[in-house]
Amino acid sequence: MTPGRRSSTFTRLLRHGFTDASAAERLLDSPELAAVRDDPVLLEALGATADPDLALHGLVRLLEAQPGHTARRELLDTLIAAKPLRDRLLGVLGASAALADHLARHPRDWEALVTYEPRDLHPGVAEFEGGLAEAADPISLRVAYRRCLLSIAARDVCGTTDVAETAAELADLATATLRAALTLAERAAPADAAACRLAVIAMGKCGGHELNYVSDVDVIFVAEAADSADEAKALRSATKLASHMMRICSETTVEGSIWPVDANLRPEGRNGPLVRTLSSHLAYYQRWAKTWEFQALLKARPVAGDLDLGAEYIAALEPLVWKAAERENFVADVQKMRRRVVENIPAAEIERELKLGPGGLRDVEFAVQLLQLVHGRADATLRSGTTLDALQALAAGGYVGRADAVQLDDAYRFLRSMEHRIQLYRLRRTHLVPEDEADLRRLGRSLGLRADPVPELTREWKRHSGVVRRLHEKLFYRPLLDAVAQLGPGEARLSPKAARERLEALGYADPAAALRHLEALASGVTRKAAIQRTLLPVLLGWFADSADPDAGLLNFRKVSDALGKTPWYLRLLRDEGAAAENLARVLSAGRLAPDLLMRAPEAVALLGDGEGGGLELRGRAQLEQEILAAVGRAENAEDGVRAARGVRRRELFRTAAADIVDSYGTETKPAEADQGALVDRVGAAVSDLTAATLAGTLRAVVRDGWGDTLPTRFAMIGMGRFGGHELGYGSDADVVFVHEPREGVDEREAADAANKVVAEMRRLLQVPSADPPLLIDADLRPEGKSGPLVRTLKSYEAYYRRWSLVWESQALLRADPVAGDEELGRRFVELIDPLRYPAEGLGEDAVREIRRLKARMESERLPRGADPKLHTKLGPGGLSDVEWTVQLLQLRHGWAEPGLRTTRTRQALAAAQAAGLLGAEDAAILDEAWVLATRVRNAVMLVRGRAGDTFPTESRELAAVGRYLGYGDGHAGDMLDAYRRTTRRARAVVEELFYGA
């Protein structure tokens, strides 16, 4: 051989995908291939295989094993002349070393790949039974099994069958093999065969018609006595036959084994009898079976033995399977079992585990099976044992999004193809992705990834695994399932009669109206109606958990009508975590949140947990950035403030929804136990939102009237609950305005500009629109309504120096800059600090004046006819009592205790306790009362849609307030008693600390 020729051949081999070109050259130079070594067809075909080196080595071994020259010549001639054989044989040799070994031991079995008739393309059980018919013992059965397996693998690697068809063929071959093995066992013990009727029920992947190349074949045995035979004797005979059949398949011989037959899915597992009668099976499943055992029965299929008895077994147990979802904690049990499987994977293997790891095959199977068991009770189209068929049915029925189903189908097929090719190489049972570079290269090429097989394979595997992981969590943990699973039999879908009965049972006040809403939502044959029919049984239960389920359903219909044509709305409710339950809570908790939502229904997206969703409250900086950006894009002040008010409305809805969900709790997350944390979150969120809205409005007005710069520096100082960051849903914005003329600007011009700004801001924030108005209240300014609306910093200084009264010092305790010129706001704070934290504290005269003012307010300002004990603001132990007590401590001791220098009530109370100004128990009593009164005010606004300081008198509204505060149906009286008890204790502390009693 000349060096040039060697170099040319060497290069050609590399180009065709050989990795060891030197070894390939030597094999091509072997006597067996001498006649065809230069045939381009052979090299081309070898290069198309998953592993050309392996294919060439296997071909040489097969030729060497032929019984003579004539047989070798026949094989080579057929190989070169017949492309179907060439593709099949070399394809198998390049993908499976184990089947190459089989061909080397049985060199004439290559002929099984020659025939290429249409009937050979998709054989079924009958064809495989024909292929095994001549097997007379376990060894010949193994040989015949491998011959059939050879043809399945050939169709697989050539792409004649897809992965689902291959898995079905493997299951059919397993069925034929079990039948052949049982026949051998019966021939060996004809007396036992005559004494019993034995049925073999396939379970797992074999039962589901989706078997792997190498897998345990899971079975359950059921037997009955033949004719009048004794049952005990019949069971003994059936057990012998079953045991022998299992050994025939499982035992290792000179031809290896076929696969293990595993009967551990039977009742009681290894501890239970191998064979039971049908009545014994039924009794077990009715009394003792665990949730996972019903899940396993989804794939049960009679495959061998007495098929009539097998059909009876399926018919008897099927109703129990479809009632499994009614079991207590059903969904939680299935989820827990899946988590336990993952937890048991060795840490070193979890990233390579194709079947059991996160994002693996089992994730798809568990998710599909769970959805089947939950929804298959009422929808028989879902009752398939085959994963991909069931997934297709779930998508057709609207239980799974079509796009999600397509992605899941693609991912499952890819991962199963990987699993098949990994197992096919050595015909070993494994689900681990190999680590060796050569193995990964072969695997990638076998899946059609030829350019750069290893990186391409890794990328595709991780991509599909990521899809599975994401969709598995989305489907498997979807909270809707839990609720649907807890419905009574027949309630997963609604007939008109069943709907009316359920509505009445759930406490709907007007079932007829509710039923009209349901019919409008769920009637018809559209996909939208199908999804609504899936959602509604669950939503009705969630609505019924509120004080006003009728309102919840009515609001749901309004939202659905408004968003019905948007593709994402129902998809969100079906797929996005807790979105459906969150919406149900929000729509049935009162008027405020639904009213805010109906002004812009697309805000329902906030209730999801996907991209762009979530009820996480946003901070001041984030809000102000968005509002100022919107104002900057607007053409004029009206448009700018309209945009700012739109953001405010959306964020008010987010805040209210988060508050409701946290207060009610969900089925996966208990209600927030820390009532103070709930109050603080709402107070901070509404205060930040109000401040950001004012900042945006100020920017819009100034830009429209004066361009970039107002003739005077201008700041807004929050007062009252606004300054204390304690605003409620119904609070006005209490502020005072301060300005300071810019250098060279006339004071009158500056004052006119500042007053115009205030007037325009107040107007624009109250213009009637779809967004709630924001009222600016400046009554806490010096001289109240009689004084000028806007003052300069010098004017404030002069006023406070000469005229300030003690109540104004008290009011200034809550003063905090909220918008406008930050430096001017800081100087205002410096100006008022000596007034609100007077050196050496308040004198006794001032203390007496504050007490006198408080007493007068209690007697004069309480609304006529109101029950003082239930008035959250002015009643004994209410907000006013607690706040005035804390503020008196601040006025007296703020100069000496830095912790008291805060505008926030709860922070000041905690600081007073830390400073030893009151005991821990008294502080806790005051804090509890203040938090409770604030919660009641928030609840009243959420429920009634308008602010109020007293409990509602209408029973449903009162019950809704109770539900928000954690009281169940019929416990409104307990809520009122608890309020009176809490505020009575607080009043006793106030009497001591404030009045000095």
PDB file of C-alpha atoms in Angstrom, residues 592 659 679 682 720-722 726-732 734 814 861 870-874 878-880 883 929-952 961 964-965 979:
ATOM      1  CA  LEU A 592     -62.920  47.601  46.580  1.00  0.00           C
ATOM      2  CA  ASP A 659     -53.577  41.925  51.657  1.00  0.00           C
ATOM      3  CA  VAL A 679     -50.884  46.503  58.763  1.00  0.00           C
ATOM      4  CA  VAL A 682     -50.479  48.015  53.656  1.00  0.00           C
ATOM      5  CA  GLY A 720     -51.131  62.566  59.941  1.00  0.00           C
ATOM      6  CA  ARG A 721     -51.256  58.964  58.809  1.00  0.00           C
ATOM      7  CA  PHE A 722     -49.578  59.934  55.530  1.00  0.00           C
ATOM      8  CA  GLU A 726     -49.786  54.436  57.911  1.00  0.00           C
ATOM      9  CA  LEU A 727     -52.306  55.297  55.210  1.00  0.00           C
ATOM     10  CA  GLY A 728     -55.268  53.005  54.748  1.00  0.00           C
ATOM     11  CA  TYR A 729     -57.172  52.286  51.550  1.00  0.00           C
ATOM     12  CA  GLY A 730     -59.648  55.102  52.185  1.00  0.00           C
ATOM     13  CA  SER A 731     -57.274  57.734  53.548  1.00  0.00           C
ATOM     14  CA  ASP A 732     -56.910  61.240  52.113  1.00  0.00           C
ATOM     15  CA  ASP A 734     -52.888  65.056  54.602  1.00  0.00           C
ATOM     16  CA  ARG A 814     -46.164  63.125  62.033  1.00  0.00           C
ATOM     17  CA  ARG A 861     -66.601  64.468  67.360  1.00  0.00           C
ATOM     18  CA  LEU A 870     -67.022  49.912  68.300  1.00  0.00           C
ATOM     19  CA  HIS A 871     -65.709  53.171  66.822  1.00  0.00           C
ATOM     20  CA  THR A 872     -62.198  52.398  65.615  1.00  0.00           C
ATOM     21  CA  LYS A 873     -60.935  55.985  65.598  1.00  0.00           C
ATOM     22  CA  LEU A 874     -62.571  57.826  68.506  1.00  0.00           C
ATOM     23  CA  GLY A 878     -59.171  52.961  69.518  1.00  0.00           C
ATOM     24  CA  LEU A 879     -56.700  54.660  67.232  1.00  0.00           C
ATOM     25  CA  SER A 880     -56.973  58.094  68.793  1.00  0.00           C
ATOM     26  CA  GLU A 883     -51.850  57.583  69.076  1.00  0.00           C
ATOM     27  CA  ALA A 929     -55.422  47.532  69.902  1.00  0.00           C
ATOM     28  CA  TRP A 930     -53.906  49.927  67.349  1.00  0.00           C
ATOM     29  CA  VAL A 931     -53.221  47.104  64.886  1.00  0.00           C
ATOM     30  CA  LEU A 932     -56.727  45.660  65.309  1.00  0.00           C
ATOM     31  CA  ALA A 933     -58.440  49.032  64.841  1.00  0.00           C
ATOM     32  CA  THR A 934     -56.346  49.714  61.731  1.00  0.00           C
ATOM     33  CA  ARG A 935     -57.188  46.254  60.347  1.00  0.00           C
ATOM     34  CA  VAL A 936     -60.883  46.876  60.921  1.00  0.00           C
ATOM     35  CA  ARG A 937     -60.716  50.196  59.030  1.00  0.00           C
ATOM     36  CA  ASN A 938     -58.896  48.506  56.139  1.00  0.00           C
ATOM     37  CA  ALA A 939     -61.429  45.681  56.159  1.00  0.00           C
ATOM     38  CA  VAL A 940     -64.383  48.084  56.044  1.00  0.00           C
ATOM     39  CA  MET A 941     -62.900  49.832  53.019  1.00  0.00           C
ATOM     40  CA  LEU A 942     -62.158  46.529  51.269  1.00  0.00           C
ATOM     41  CA  VAL A 943     -65.642  45.178  51.954  1.00  0.00           C
ATOM     42  CA  ARG A 944     -67.814  48.245  51.388  1.00  0.00           C
ATOM     43  CA  GLY A 945     -65.698  50.118  48.879  1.00  0.00           C
ATOM     44  CA  ARG A 946     -65.890  53.296  50.977  1.00  0.00           C
ATOM     45  CA  ALA A 947     -64.140  54.388  54.137  1.00  0.00           C
ATOM     46  CA  GLY A 948     -65.683  53.899  57.560  1.00  0.00           C
ATOM     47  CA  ASP A 949     -64.659  53.941  61.208  1.00  0.00           C
ATOM     48  CA  THR A 950     -67.287  51.525  62.520  1.00  0.00           C
ATOM     49  CA  PHE A 951     -68.210  47.915  61.861  1.00  0.00           C
ATOM     50  CA  PRO A 952     -70.838  47.436  59.131  1.00  0.00           C
ATOM     51  CA  VAL A 961     -64.979  41.874  57.765  1.00  0.00           C
ATOM     52  CA  TYR A 964     -60.729  39.159  56.618  1.00  0.00           C
ATOM     53  CA  LEU A 965     -59.844  39.191  60.322  1.00  0.00           C
ATOM     54  CA  TYR A 979     -62.665  43.878  69.607  1.00  0.00           C
TER      55      TYR A 979
END
